CSV table of C-alpha atoms in Angstrom, one decimal:
chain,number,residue,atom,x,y,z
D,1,UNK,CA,15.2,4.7,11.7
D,2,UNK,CA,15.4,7.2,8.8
D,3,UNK,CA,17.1,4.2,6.5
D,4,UNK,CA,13.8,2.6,6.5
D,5,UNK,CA,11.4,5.5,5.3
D,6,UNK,CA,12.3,4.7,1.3
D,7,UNK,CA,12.0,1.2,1.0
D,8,UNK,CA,13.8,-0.1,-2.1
D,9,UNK,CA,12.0,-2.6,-4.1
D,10,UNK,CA,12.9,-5.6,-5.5
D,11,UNK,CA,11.1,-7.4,-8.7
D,12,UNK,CA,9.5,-9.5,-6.2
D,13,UNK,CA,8.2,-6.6,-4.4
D,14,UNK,CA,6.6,-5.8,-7.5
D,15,UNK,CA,4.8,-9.1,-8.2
D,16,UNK,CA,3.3,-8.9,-4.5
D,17,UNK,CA,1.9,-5.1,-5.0
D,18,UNK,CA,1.0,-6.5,-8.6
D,19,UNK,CA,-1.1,-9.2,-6.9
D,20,UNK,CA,-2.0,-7.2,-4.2
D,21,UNK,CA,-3.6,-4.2,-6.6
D,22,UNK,CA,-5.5,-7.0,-8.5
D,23,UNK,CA,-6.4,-8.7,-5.8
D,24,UNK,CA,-8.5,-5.7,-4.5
D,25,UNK,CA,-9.5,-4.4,-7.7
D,26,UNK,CA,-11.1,-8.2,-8.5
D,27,UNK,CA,-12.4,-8.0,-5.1
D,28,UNK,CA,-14.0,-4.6,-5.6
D,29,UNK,CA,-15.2,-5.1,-9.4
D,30,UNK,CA,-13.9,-1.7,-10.3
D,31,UNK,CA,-12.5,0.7,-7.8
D,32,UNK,CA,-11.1,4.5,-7.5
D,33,UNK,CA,-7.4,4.5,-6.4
D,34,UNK,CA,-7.8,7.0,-3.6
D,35,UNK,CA,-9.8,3.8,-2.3
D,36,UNK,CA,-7.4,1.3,-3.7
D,37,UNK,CA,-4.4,3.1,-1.6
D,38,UNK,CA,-6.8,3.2,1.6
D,39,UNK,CA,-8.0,-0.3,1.1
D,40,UNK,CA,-4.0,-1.4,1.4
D,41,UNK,CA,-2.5,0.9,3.9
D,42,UNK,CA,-5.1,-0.4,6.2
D,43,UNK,CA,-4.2,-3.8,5.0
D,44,UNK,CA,-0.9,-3.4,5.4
D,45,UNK,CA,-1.1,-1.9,9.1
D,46,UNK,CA,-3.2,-4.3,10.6
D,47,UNK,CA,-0.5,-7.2,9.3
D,48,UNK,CA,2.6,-5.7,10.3
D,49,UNK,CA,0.7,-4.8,14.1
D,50,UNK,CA,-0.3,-8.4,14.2
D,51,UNK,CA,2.5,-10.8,12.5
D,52,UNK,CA,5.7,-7.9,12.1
D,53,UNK,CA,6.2,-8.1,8.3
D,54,UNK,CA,4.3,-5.7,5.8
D,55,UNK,CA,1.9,-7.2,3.0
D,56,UNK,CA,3.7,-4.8,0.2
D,57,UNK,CA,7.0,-2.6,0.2
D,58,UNK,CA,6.2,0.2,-1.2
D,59,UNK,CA,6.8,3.0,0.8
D,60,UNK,CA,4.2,5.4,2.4
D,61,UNK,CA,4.2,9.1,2.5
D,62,UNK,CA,1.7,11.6,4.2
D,63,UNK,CA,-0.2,13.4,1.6
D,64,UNK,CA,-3.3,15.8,3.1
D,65,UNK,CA,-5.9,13.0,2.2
D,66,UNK,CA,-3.7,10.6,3.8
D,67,UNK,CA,-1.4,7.7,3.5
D,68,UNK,CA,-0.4,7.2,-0.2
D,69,UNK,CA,1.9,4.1,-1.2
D,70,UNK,CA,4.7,6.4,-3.7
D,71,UNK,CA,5.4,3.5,-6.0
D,72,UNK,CA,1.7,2.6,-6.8
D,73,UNK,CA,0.7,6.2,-7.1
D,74,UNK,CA,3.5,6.8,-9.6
D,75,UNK,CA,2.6,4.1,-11.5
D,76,UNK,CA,-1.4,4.7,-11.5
D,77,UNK,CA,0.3,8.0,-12.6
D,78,UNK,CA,2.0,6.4,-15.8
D,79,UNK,CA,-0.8,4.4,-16.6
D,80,UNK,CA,-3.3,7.9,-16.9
D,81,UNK,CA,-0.4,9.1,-19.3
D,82,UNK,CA,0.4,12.3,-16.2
D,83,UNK,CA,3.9,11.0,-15.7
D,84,UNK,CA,6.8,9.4,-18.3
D,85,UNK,CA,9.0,8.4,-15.9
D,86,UNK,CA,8.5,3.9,-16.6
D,87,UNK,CA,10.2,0.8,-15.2
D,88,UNK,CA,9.7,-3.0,-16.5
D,89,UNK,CA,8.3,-3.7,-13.5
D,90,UNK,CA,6.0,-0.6,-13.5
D,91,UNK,CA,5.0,-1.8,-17.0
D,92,UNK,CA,4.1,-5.2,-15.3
D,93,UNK,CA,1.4,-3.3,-13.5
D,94,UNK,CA,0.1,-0.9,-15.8
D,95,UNK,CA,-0.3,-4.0,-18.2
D,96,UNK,CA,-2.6,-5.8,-15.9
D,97,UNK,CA,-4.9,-2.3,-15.1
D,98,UNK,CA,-7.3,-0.8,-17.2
D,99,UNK,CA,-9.4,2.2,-16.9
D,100,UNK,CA,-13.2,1.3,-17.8
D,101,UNK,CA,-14.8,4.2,-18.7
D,102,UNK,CA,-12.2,7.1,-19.9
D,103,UNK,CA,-13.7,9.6,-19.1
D,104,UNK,CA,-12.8,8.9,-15.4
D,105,UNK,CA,-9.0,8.0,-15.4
D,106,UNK,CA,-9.5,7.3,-11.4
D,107,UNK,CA,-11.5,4.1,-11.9
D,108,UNK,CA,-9.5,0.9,-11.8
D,109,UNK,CA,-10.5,-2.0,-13.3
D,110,UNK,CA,-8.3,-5.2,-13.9
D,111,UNK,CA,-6.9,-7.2,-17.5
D,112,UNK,CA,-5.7,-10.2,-15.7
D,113,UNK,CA,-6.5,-12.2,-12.3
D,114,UNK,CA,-4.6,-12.1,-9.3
D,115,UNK,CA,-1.7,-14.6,-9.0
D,116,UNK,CA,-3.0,-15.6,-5.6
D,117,UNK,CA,0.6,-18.0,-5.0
D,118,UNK,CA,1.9,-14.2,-4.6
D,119,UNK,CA,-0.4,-13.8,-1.2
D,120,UNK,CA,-0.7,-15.8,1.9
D,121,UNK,CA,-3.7,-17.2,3.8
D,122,UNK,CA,-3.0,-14.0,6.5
D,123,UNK,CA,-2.7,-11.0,3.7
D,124,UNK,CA,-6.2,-12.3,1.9
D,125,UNK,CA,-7.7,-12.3,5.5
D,126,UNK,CA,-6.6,-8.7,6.5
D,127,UNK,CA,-7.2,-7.6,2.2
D,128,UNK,CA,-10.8,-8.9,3.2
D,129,UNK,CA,-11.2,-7.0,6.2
D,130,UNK,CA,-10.1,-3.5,4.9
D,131,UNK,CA,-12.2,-3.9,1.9
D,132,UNK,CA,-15.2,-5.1,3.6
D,133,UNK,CA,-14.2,-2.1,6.7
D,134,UNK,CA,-13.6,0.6,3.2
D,135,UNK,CA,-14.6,-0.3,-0.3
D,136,UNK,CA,-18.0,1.9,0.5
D,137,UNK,CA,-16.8,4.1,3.0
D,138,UNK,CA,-16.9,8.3,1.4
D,139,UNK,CA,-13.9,10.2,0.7
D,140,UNK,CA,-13.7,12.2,3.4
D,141,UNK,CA,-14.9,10.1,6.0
D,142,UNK,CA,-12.1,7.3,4.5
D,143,UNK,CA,-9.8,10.3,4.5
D,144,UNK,CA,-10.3,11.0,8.0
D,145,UNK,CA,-9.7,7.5,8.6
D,146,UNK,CA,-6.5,7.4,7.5
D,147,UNK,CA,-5.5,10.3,9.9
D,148,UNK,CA,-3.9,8.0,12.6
D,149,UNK,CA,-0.9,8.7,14.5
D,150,UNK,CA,1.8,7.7,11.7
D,151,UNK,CA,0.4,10.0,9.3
D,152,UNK,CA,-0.1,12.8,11.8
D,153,UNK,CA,4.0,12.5,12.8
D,154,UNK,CA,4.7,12.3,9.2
D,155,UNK,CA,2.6,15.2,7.6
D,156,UNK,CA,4.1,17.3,10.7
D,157,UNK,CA,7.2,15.8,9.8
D,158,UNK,CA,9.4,14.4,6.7
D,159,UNK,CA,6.1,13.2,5.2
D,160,UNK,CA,7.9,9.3,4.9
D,161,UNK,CA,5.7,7.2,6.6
D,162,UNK,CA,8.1,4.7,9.1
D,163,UNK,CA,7.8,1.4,9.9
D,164,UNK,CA,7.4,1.9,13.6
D,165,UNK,CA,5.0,4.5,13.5
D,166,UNK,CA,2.7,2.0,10.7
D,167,UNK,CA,2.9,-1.0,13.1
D,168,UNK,CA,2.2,1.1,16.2
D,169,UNK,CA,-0.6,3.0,14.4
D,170,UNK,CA,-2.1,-0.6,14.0
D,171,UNK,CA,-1.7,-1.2,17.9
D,172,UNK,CA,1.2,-3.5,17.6
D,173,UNK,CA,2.1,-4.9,20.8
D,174,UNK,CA,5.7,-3.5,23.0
D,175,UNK,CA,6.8,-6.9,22.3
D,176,UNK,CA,6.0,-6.6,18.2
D,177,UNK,CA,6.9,-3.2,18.2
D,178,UNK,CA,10.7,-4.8,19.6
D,179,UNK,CA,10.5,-7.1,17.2
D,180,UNK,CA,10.3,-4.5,14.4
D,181,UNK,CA,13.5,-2.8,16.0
D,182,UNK,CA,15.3,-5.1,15.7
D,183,UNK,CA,14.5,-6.5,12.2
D,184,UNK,CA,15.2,-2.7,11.1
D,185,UNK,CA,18.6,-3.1,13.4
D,186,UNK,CA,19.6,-6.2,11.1
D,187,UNK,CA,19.1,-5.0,7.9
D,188,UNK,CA,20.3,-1.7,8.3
D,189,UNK,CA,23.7,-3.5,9.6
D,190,UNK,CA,23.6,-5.9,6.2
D,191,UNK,CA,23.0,-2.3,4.2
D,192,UNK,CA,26.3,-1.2,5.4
């Protein structure tokens, strides 16, 4: 299993979290990231318990006010001039963000639209959801949230956030969580 805590991401990876990020920033008129990263994670675990396949790749790691996606924190981290380290496709991102009032570098606001062909009918649903379930939940009560049983085992642990522990965390089924396994099986063998 520990081939799957880093999840390497293509440039089609990108476009999705792209969408994804502007998606729920549109959604939200302007947003903070700590809820942005909430808003997703919950996304994200409620489709890979229900239909076995994440909404974005990024990969998660346990931080103490829980699950943060590493790639979209790094680049929220460019874009507020903190970190130097850039990518085209982090560039594709930063681009389409903007920060509204400066004075608050942790307020998201958007440049473009979504490119909804990037999400299907099942990701908007569960995006939906979570923001409805989030956008005005408080820190720490979101915080608190976020504290399921993947984060616990990873914040006690490696702090990488698996794919198991995400899809069990959002009550996938034995049958789903099978599933998983052995989707993980396949492309570790094609890795090798």
């Amino acid at each position: 299993m520990a081939a799957y805590a880093e999840n390497i991401m293509s440039h089609d990876d990108f476009l999705k979290l792209k969408a994804v990020v502007l998606y729920v920033i549109n959604k939200c008129q302007t947003i903070d990231y700590f809820h942005l990263f909430k808003i997703i994670y919950f996304a994200d675990k409620a489709h890979f318990a229900r239909y076995g396949r994440r909404i974005i790749k990024d990969t998660y790691y346990a931080l103490p006010n829980g699950p943060v996606p590493t790639k979209l924190y790094d680049i929220i981290k460019v874009a507020q001039g903190k970190s130097s380290s850039i990518s085209e496709d982090f560039n594709m991102i930063i681009n389409a963000i903007e920060f509204p009032d400066p004075t608050y570098d942790y307020i998201l606001g958007i440049k473009e639209e979504p490119d909804m062909d990037e999400l299907s009918a099942s990701e908007i649903l569960l995006l939906n959801e979570s923001i409805e379930e989030n956008k005005n939940v408080d820190f720490i009560s979101l915080s608190n949230k976020s504290h399921d049983s993947a984060w616990t085992k990873a914040i006690n642990g490696d702090k990488a956030i698996y794919d198991i522990d995400i899809a069990t965390a959002g009550g996938a089924s034995e049958d789903m969580i099978n599933y998983i396994r052995e989707i993980n099986e396949v492309k570790t063998t094609l890795e090798l």
